[in-house]
CSV table of C-alpha atoms and ligand atoms in Angstrom, one decimal:
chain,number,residue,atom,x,y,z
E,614,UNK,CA,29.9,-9.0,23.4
E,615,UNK,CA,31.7,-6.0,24.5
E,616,UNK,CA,30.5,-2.8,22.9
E,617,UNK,CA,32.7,-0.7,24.5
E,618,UNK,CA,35.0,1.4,21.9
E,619,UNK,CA,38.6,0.5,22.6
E,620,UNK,CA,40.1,3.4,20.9
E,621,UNK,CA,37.9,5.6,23.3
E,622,UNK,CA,36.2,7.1,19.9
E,623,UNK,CA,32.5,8.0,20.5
E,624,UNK,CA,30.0,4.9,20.4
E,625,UNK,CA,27.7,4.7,16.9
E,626,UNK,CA,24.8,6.9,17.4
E,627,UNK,CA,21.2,5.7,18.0
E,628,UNK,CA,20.3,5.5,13.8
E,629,UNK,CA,23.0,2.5,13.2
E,630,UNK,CA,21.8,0.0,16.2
E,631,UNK,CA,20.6,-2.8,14.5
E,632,UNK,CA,17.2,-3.1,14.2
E,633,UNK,CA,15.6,-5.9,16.5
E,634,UNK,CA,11.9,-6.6,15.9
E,635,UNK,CA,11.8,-8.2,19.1
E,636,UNK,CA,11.7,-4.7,20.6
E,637,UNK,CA,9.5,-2.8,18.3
E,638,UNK,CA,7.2,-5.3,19.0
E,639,UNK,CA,6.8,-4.2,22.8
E,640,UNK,CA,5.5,-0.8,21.3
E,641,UNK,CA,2.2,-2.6,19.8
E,642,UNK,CA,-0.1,-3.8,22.5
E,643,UNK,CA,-1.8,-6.4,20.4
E,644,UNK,CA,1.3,-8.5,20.0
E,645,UNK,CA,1.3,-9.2,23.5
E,646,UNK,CA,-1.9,-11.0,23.2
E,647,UNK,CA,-3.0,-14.4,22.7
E,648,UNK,CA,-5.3,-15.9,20.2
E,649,UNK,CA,-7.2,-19.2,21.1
E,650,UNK,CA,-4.8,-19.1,24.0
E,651,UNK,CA,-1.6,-18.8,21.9
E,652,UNK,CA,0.8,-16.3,21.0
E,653,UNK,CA,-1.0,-14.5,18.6
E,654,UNK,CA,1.6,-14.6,15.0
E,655,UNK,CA,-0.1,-12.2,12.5
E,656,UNK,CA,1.0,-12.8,9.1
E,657,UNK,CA,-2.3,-10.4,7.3
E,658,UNK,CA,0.2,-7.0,7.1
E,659,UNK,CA,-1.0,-6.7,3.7
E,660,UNK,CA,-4.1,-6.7,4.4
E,661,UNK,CA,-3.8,-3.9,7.5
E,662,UNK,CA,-1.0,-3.4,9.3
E,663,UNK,CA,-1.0,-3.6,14.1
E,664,UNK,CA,-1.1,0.1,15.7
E,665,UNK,CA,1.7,1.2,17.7
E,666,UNK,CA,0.6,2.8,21.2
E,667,UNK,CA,2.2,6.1,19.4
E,668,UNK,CA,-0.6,6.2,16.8
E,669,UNK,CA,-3.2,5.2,19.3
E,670,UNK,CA,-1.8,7.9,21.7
E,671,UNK,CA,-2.0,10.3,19.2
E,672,UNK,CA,-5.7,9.7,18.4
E,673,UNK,CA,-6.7,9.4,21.8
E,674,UNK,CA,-5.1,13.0,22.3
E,675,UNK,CA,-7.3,15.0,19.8
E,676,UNK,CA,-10.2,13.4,20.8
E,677,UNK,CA,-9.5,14.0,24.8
E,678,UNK,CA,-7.7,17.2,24.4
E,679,UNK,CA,-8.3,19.5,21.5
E,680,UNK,CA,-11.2,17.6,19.7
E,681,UNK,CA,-12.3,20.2,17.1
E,682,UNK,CA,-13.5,20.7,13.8
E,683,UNK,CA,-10.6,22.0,11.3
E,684,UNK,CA,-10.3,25.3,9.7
E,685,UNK,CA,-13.3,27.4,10.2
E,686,UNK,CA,-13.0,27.7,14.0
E,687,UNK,CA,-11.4,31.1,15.1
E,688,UNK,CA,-11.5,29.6,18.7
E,689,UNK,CA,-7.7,28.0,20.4
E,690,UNK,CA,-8.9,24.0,19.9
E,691,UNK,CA,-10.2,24.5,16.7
E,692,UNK,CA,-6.9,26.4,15.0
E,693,UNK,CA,-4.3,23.9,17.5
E,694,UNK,CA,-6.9,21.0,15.7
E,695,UNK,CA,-5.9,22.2,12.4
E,696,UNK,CA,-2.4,22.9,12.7
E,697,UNK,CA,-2.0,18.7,14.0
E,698,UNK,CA,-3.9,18.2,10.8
E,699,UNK,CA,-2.6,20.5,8.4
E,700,UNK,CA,1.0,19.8,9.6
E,701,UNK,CA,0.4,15.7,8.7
E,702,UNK,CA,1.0,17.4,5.3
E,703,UNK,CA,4.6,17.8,5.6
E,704,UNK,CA,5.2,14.7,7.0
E,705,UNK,CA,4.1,13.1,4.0
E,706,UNK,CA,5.2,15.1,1.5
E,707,UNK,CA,9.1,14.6,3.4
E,708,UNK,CA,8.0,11.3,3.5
E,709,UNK,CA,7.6,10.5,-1.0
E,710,UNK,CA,9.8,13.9,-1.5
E,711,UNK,CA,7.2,15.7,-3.4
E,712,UNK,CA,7.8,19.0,-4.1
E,713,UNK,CA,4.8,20.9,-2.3
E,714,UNK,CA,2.9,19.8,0.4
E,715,UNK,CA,-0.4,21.3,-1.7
E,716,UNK,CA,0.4,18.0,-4.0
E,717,UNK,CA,-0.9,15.7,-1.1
E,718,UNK,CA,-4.1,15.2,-1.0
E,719,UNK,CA,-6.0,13.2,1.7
E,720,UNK,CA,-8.4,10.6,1.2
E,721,UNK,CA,-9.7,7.8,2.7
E,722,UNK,CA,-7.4,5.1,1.4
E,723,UNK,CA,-5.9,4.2,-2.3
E,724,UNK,CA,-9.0,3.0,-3.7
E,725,UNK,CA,-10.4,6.6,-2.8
E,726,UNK,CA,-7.7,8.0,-4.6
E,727,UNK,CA,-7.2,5.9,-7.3
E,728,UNK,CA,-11.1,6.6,-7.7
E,729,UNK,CA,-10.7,10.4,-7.3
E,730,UNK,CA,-8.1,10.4,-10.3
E,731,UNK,CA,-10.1,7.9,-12.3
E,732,UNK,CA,-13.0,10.7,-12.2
E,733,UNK,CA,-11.6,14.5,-12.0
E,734,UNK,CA,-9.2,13.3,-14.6
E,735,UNK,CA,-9.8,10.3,-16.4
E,736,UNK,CA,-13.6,11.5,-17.1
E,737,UNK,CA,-12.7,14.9,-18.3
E,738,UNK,CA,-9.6,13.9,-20.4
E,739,UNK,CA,-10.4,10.2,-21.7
E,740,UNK,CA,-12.0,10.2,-25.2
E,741,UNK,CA,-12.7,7.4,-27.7
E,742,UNK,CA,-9.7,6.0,-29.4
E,743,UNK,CA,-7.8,6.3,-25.6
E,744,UNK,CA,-5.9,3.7,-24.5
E,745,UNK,CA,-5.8,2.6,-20.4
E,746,UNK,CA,-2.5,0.5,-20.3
E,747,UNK,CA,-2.5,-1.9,-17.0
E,748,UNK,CA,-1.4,-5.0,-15.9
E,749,UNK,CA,-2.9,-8.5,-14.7
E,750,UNK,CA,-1.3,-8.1,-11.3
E,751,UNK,CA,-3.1,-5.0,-10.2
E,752,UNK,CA,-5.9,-5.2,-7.1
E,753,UNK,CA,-9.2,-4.7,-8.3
E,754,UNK,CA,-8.8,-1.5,-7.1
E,755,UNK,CA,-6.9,0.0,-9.6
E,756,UNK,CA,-8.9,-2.5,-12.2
E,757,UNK,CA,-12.2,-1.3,-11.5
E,758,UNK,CA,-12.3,2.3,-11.6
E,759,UNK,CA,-10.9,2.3,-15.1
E,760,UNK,CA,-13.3,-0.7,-16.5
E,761,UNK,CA,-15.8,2.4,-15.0
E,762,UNK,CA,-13.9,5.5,-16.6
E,763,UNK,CA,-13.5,3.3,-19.8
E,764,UNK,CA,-17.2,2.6,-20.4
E,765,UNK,CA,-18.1,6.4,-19.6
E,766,UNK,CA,-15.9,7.9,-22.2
E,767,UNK,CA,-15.1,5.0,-24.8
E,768,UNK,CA,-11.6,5.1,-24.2
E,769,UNK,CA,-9.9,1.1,-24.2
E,770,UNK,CA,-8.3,-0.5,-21.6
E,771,UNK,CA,-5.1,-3.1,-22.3
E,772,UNK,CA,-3.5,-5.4,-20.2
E,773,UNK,CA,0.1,-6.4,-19.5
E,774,UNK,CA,0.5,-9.4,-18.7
E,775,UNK,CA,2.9,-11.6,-16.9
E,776,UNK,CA,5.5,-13.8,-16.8
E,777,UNK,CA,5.8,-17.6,-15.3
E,778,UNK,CA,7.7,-15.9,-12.4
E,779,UNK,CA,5.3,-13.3,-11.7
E,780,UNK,CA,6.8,-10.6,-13.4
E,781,UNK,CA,5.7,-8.2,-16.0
E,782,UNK,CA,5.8,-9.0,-19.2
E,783,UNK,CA,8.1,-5.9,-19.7
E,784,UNK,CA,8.7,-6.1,-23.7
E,785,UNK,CA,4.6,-5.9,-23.5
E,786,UNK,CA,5.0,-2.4,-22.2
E,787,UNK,CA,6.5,-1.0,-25.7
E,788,UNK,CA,4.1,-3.4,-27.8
E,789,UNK,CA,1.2,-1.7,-25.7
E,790,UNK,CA,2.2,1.6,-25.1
E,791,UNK,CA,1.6,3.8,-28.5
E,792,UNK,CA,0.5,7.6,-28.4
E,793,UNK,CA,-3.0,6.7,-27.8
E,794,UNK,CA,-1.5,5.6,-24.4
E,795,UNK,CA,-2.8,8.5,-22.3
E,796,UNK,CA,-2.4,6.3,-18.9
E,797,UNK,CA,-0.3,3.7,-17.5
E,798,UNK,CA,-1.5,2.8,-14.0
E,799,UNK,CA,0.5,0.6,-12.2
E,800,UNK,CA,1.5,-1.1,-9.3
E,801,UNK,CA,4.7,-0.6,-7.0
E,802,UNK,CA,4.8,-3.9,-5.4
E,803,UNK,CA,2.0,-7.2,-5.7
E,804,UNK,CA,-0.2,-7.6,-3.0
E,805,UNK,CA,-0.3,-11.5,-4.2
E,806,UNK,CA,3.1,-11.8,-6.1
E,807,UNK,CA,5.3,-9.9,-4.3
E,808,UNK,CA,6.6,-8.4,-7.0
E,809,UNK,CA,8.0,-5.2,-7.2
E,810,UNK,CA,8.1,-3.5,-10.4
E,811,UNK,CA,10.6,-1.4,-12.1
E,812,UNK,CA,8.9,2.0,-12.2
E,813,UNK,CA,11.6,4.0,-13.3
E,814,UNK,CA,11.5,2.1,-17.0
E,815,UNK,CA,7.9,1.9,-17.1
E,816,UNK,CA,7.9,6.0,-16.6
E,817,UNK,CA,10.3,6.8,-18.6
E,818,UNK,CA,8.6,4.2,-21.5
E,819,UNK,CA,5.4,5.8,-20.5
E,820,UNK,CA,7.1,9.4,-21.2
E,821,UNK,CA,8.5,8.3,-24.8
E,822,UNK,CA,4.8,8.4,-25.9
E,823,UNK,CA,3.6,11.1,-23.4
E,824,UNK,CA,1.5,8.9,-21.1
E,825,UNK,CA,0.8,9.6,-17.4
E,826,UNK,CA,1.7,7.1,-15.1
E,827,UNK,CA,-0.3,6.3,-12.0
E,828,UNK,CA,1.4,4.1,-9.2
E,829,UNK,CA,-0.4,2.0,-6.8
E,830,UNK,CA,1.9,2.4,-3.7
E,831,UNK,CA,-0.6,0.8,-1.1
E,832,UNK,CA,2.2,-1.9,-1.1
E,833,UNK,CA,5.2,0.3,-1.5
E,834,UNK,CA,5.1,3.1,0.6
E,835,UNK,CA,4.7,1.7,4.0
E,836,UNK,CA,7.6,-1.1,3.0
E,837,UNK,CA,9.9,0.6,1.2
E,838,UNK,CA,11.8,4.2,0.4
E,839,UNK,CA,9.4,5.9,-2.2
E,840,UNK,CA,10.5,8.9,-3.7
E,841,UNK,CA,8.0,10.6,-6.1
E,842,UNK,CA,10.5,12.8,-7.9
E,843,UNK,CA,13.0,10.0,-8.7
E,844,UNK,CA,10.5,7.7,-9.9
E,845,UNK,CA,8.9,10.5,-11.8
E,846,UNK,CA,5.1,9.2,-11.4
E,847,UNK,CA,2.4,12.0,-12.1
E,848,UNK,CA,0.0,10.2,-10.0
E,849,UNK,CA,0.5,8.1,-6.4
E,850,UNK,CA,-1.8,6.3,-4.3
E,851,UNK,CA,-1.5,4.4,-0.8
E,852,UNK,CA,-3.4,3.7,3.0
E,853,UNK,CA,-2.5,5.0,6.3
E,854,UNK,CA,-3.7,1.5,7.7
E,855,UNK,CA,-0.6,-0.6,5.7
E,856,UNK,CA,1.7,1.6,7.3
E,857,UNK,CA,0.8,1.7,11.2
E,858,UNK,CA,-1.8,4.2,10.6
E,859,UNK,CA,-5.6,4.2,11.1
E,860,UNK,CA,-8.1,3.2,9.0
E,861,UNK,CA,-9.9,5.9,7.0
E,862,UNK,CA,-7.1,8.0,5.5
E,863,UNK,CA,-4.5,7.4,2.9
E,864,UNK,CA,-3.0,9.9,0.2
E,865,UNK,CA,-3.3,10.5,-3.2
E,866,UNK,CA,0.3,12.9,-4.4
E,867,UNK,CA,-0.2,14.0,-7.6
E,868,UNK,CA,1.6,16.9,-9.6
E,869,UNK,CA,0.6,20.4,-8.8
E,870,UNK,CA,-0.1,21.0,-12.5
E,871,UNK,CA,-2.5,17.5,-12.9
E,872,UNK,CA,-4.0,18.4,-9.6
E,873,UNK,CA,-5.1,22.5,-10.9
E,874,UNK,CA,-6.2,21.4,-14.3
E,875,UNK,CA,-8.4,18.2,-13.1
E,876,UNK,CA,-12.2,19.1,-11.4
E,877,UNK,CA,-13.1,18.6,-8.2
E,878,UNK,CA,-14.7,14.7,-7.4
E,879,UNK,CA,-17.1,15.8,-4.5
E,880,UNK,CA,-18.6,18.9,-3.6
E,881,UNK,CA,-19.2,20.2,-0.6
E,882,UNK,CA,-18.2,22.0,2.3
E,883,UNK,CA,-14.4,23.2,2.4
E,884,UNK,CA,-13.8,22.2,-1.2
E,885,UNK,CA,-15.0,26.1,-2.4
E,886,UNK,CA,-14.1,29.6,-2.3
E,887,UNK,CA,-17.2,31.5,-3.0
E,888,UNK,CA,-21.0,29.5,-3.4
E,889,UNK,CA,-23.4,31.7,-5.1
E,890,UNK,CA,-26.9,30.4,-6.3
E,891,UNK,CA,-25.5,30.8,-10.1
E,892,UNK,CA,-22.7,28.8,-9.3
E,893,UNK,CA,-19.9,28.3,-7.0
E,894,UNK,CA,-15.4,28.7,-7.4
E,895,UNK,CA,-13.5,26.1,-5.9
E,896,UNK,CA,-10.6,26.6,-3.3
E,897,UNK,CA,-7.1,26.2,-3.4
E,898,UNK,CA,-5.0,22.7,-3.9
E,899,UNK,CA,-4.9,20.6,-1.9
E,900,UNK,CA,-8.5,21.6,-0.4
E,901,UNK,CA,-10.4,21.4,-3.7
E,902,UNK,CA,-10.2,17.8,-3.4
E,903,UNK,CA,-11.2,17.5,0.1
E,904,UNK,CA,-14.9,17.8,0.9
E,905,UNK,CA,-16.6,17.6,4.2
E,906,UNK,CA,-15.3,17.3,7.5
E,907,UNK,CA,-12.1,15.0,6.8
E,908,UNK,CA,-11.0,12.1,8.9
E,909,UNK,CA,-9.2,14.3,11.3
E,910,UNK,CA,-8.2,12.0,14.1
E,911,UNK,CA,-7.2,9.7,11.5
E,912,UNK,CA,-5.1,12.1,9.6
E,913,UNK,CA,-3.5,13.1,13.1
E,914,UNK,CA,-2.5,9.2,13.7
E,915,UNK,CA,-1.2,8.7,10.1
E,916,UNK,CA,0.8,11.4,11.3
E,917,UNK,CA,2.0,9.6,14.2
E,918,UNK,CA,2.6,6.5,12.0
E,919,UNK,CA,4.7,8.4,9.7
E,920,UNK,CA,7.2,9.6,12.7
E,921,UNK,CA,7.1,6.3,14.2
E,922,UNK,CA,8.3,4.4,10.5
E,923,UNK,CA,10.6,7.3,10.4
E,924,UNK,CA,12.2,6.5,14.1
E,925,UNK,CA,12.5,3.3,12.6
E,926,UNK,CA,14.2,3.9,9.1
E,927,UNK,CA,12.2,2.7,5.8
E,928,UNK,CA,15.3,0.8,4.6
E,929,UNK,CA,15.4,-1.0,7.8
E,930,UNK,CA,11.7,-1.9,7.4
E,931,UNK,CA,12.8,-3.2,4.0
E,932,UNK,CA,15.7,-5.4,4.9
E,933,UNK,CA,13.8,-6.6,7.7
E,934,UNK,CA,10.9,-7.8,5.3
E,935,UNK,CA,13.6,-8.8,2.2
E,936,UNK,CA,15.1,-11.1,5.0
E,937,UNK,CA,12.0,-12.8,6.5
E,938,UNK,CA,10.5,-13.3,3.0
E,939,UNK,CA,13.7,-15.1,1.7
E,940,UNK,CA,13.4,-17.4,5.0
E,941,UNK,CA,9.5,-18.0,5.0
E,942,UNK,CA,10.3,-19.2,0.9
E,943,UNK,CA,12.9,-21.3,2.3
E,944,UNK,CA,11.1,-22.7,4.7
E,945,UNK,CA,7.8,-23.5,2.5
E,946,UNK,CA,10.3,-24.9,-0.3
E,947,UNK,CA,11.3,-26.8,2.6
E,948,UNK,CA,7.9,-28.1,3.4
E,949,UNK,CA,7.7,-30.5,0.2
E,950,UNK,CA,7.2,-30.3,-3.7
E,951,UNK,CA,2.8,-30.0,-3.4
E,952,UNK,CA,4.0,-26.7,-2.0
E,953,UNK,CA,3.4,-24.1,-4.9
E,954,UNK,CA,4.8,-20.4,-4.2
E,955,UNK,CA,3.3,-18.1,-6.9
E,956,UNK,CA,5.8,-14.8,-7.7
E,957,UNK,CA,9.4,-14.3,-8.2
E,958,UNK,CA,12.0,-16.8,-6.4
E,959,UNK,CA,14.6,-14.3,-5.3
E,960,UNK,CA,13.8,-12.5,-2.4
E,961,UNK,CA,15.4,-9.6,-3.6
E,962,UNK,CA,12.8,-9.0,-5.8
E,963,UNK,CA,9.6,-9.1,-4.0
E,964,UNK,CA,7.9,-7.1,-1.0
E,965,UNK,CA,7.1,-8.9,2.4
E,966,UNK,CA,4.2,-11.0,0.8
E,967,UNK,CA,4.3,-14.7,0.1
E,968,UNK,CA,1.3,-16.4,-1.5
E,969,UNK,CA,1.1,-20.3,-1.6
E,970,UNK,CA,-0.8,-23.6,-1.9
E,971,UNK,CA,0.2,-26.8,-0.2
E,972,UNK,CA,-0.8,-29.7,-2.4
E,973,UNK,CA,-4.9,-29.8,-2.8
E,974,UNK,CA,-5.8,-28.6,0.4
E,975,UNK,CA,-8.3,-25.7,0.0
E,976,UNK,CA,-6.6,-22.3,0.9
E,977,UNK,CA,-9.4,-21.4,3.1
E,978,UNK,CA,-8.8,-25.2,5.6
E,979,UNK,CA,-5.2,-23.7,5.8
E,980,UNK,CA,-6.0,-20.5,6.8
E,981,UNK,CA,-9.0,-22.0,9.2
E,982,UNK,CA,-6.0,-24.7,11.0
E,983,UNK,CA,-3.4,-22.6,11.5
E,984,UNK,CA,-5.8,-20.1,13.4
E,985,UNK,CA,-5.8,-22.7,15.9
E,986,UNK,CA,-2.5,-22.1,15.9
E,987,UNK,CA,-3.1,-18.0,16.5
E,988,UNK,CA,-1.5,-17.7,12.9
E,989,UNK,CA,-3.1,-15.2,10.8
E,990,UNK,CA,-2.9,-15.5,7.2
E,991,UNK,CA,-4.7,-14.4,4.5
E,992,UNK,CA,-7.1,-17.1,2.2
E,993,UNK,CA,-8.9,-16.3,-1.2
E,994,UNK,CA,-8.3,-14.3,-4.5
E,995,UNK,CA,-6.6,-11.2,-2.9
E,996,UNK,CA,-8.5,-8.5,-4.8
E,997,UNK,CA,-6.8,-9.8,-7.4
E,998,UNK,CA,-8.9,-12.2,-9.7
E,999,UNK,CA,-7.4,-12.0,-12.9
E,1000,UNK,CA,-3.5,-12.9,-11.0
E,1001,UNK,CA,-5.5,-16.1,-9.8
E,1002,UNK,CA,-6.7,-17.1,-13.3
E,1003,UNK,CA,-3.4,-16.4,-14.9
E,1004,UNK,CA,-2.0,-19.0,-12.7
E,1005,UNK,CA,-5.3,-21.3,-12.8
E,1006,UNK,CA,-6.0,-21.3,-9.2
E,1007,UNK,CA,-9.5,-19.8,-7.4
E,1008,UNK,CA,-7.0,-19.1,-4.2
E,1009,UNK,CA,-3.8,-18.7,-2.5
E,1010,UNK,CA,-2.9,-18.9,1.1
E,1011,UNK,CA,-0.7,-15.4,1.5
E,1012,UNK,CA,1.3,-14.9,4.8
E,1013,UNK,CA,2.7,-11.2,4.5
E,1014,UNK,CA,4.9,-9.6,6.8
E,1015,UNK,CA,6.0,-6.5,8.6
E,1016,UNK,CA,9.0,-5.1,10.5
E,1017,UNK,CA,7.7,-6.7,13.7
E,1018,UNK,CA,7.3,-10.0,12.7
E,1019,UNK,CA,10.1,-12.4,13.3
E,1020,UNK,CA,11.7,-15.8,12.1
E,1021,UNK,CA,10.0,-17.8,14.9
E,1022,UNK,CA,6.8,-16.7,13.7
E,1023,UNK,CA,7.3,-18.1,10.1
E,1024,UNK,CA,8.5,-21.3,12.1
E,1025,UNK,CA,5.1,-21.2,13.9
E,1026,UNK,CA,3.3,-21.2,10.4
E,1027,UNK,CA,5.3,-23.7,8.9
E,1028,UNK,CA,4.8,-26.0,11.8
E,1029,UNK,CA,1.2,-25.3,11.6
E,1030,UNK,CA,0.9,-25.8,7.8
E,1031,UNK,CA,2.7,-29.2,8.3
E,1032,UNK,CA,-0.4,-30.0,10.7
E,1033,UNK,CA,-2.9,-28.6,8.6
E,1034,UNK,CA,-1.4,-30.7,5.8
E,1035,UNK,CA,-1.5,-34.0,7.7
E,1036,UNK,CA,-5.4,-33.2,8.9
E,1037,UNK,CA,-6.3,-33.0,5.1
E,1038,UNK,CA,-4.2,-34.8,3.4
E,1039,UNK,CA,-3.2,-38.0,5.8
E,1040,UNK,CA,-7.0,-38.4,6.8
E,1041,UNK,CA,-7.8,-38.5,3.2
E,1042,UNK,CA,-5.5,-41.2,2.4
J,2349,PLP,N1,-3.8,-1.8,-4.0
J,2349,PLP,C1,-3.1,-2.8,-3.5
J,2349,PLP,C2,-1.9,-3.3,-4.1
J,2349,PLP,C3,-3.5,-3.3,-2.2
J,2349,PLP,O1,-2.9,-4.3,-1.7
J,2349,PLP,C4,-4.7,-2.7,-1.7
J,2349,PLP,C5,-5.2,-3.3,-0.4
J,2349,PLP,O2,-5.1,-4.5,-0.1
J,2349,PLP,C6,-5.4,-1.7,-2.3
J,2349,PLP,C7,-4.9,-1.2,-3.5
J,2349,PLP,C8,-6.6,-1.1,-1.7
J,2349,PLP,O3,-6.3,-0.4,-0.5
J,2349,PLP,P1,-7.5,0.2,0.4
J,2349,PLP,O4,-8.4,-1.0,0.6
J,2349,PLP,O5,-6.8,0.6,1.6
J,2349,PLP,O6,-8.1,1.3,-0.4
């Protein structure tokens, strides 16, 4: 097709060429390779996510050029270390729109943070008589840590629970929610279901009987436009790793007023102003949280990570993923009625992330035959135990997908889950 304008008006600039994952993909060096000498198709995104030579590059940099420890050095390394690492801070908070960058808060990943609020405010505000509202599609990650804060102080945990479609039982929400609500922690998208949840309501539910409202973003934010102030959350958790980024770091935004009234989790070195041997003061936000010598290489290649998605657009990512979820549930409908696909049916209404059974073969034969293939996918509970005995099943099969992944591939796994099917099934008959 000829792209040159006719009327002699400028051509579009770069943001509004169409995204092709075919040429993303040349920017991660592992999607070149080959796995049990096939193209290797990996569908485990939400379980961690392929590095982009960007985020390696940038890694690779501190530790060859200016690897230094951060903020105590008065020497040229040291201060250019902390600058890469202190300036990751703005990325992110452009990144959610918070308001400050002191409400970002570094950790090693959204269990860390998750954990971290659980502690410096769940253990010093929860009493007896409090109520935990969550629901039975979170990850055990944002289960456990309030079973944990529950038995310390007393306070109750209740469930939401879910529909036949894999969405939450929202009339639940104001049976559940009364003022001994003090938290609602919640997810932003399934890591099993794919569903994303209306956040907005719950908050502003959650607000009618003055609960705080902690999101699980580990699925959101690296799919997704998230913007803290419009969804109103107090609390918000996610990984570098699910979003291009290295292992090791992920971000816990919470409001500057939660953050200044809630202790510090771990003690340490960094996390204080003054130590004397009576007793010690504790620095400013966002550094009261962070003790020790932080992950800085990692926080300098979540940076990377973060420019990289940006280059991209979020809401490209997102129609990418919207588009090869609606074709991979196609395409498994396709596949025959034994195929059972757990979460919502439209598209529209769920994140990259497709969990399924075919017929009675065990999820984990899938996932072993179509790794002959050099298909990646996902077998077992997900994290997520009480999702799998909603919907009576010990395990799913989940193929989850990000920007670079492409329609072939899903036409790899469905080929491959045909085979797999025939090995089990036909040689059983
Ligand atoms: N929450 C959800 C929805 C997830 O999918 C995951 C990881 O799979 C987590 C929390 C935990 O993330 P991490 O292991 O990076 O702390």
């Amino acid at each position: 097709m000829d792209r040159t304008p006719a009327s002699g008006l400028l051509p579009k600039p770069p943001a509004e060429v169409a995204f092709s994952a075919a040429r993303v993909r040349a920017d991660f060096p592992i999607l070149g390779t080959t796995e049990r000498g096939k193209p290797l198709v990996y569908l485990d995104n939400a379980a961690t996510t392929q590095k982009p030579t960007a985020v390696l590059d940038a890694m690779r940099g501190y530790f060859e050029e200016y690897c230094a420890n951060i903020h105590r050095g008065a020497y040229a390394m040291s201060a250019k270390a902390t600058d890469a690492y202190e300036g990751v801070r703005e990325k992110v908070r452009r990144l959610i729109n918070a308001r400050r960058t002191d409400e970002i808060v570094y950790v090693r990943g959204t269990t860390e943070a998750i954990n971290l609020v659980s502690h410096s405010w769940g253990l010093k505000y929860l009493k007896p008589g409090d109520e935990i509202l969550i629901t039975e599609m979170e990850h055990h990650s944002n289960i456990v840590p309030w079973q944990i804060a529950a038995q310390r102080t007393g306070a109750t945990l209740r469930w939401v629970g879910l529909r036949d479609d894999g969405t939450l039982e929202l009339e639940a929400f104001d049976r559940l929610l009364t003022p001994r609500t003090k938290l609602v922690a919640v997810t932003q998208c399934s890591n099993v279901l794919g569903t994303i949840n209306p956040i907005v309501e719950i908050v502003q539910r959650a607000r009618r009987v003055g609960a705080l409202v902690l999101v699980d973003a580990a699925q959101s934010v690296p799919n997704m436009p998230v913007d803290v102030q419009l969804l109103g959350c107090d609390f918000l958790a996610f990984s570098g790793h699910k979003m291009c980024g290295p292992t090791g770091v992920g971000i816990l935004y919470a409001r500057r007023e939660l953050l200044d009234a809630m202790d510090p989790w771990l003690g340490g070195g960094d996390m204080i102003r003054e130590v004397r041997m009576e007793g010690s003061t504790w620095n400013e936000l966002p550094w009261k949280f962070e003790a020790g010598t932080p992950a800085i290489a990692e926080v300098i290649g979540l940076g990377a990570a973060i420019d990289y998605l940006a280059g991209i657009g979020i809401a490209r990512i997102r129609n990418h993923e919207q588009g090869l979820a609606a074709y991979a549930l196609e395409r498994l409908r396709g596949l025959g009625p034994d195929v059972r696909i757990f979460g919502p049916r439209l598209a529209c209404h769920r994140g990259g992330v497709v969990a399924f059974t075919v017929g009675d073969v065990h999820p984990h034969d899938l996932a072993t035959i179509v790794d002959q293939d050099g298909v990646c996918v996902r077998a077992g509970h997900h994290c997520a135990q009480p999702i799998m005995r909603r919907f009576g099943v010990a395990a799913t099969a989940r193929a989850s997908f990000y920007f670079y992944n492409t329609e072939e591939e899903v036409d790899v796994l469905i080929d491959s889950l045909r085979r797999a099917r025939e090995f089990f099934q036909g040689g059983a008959r």
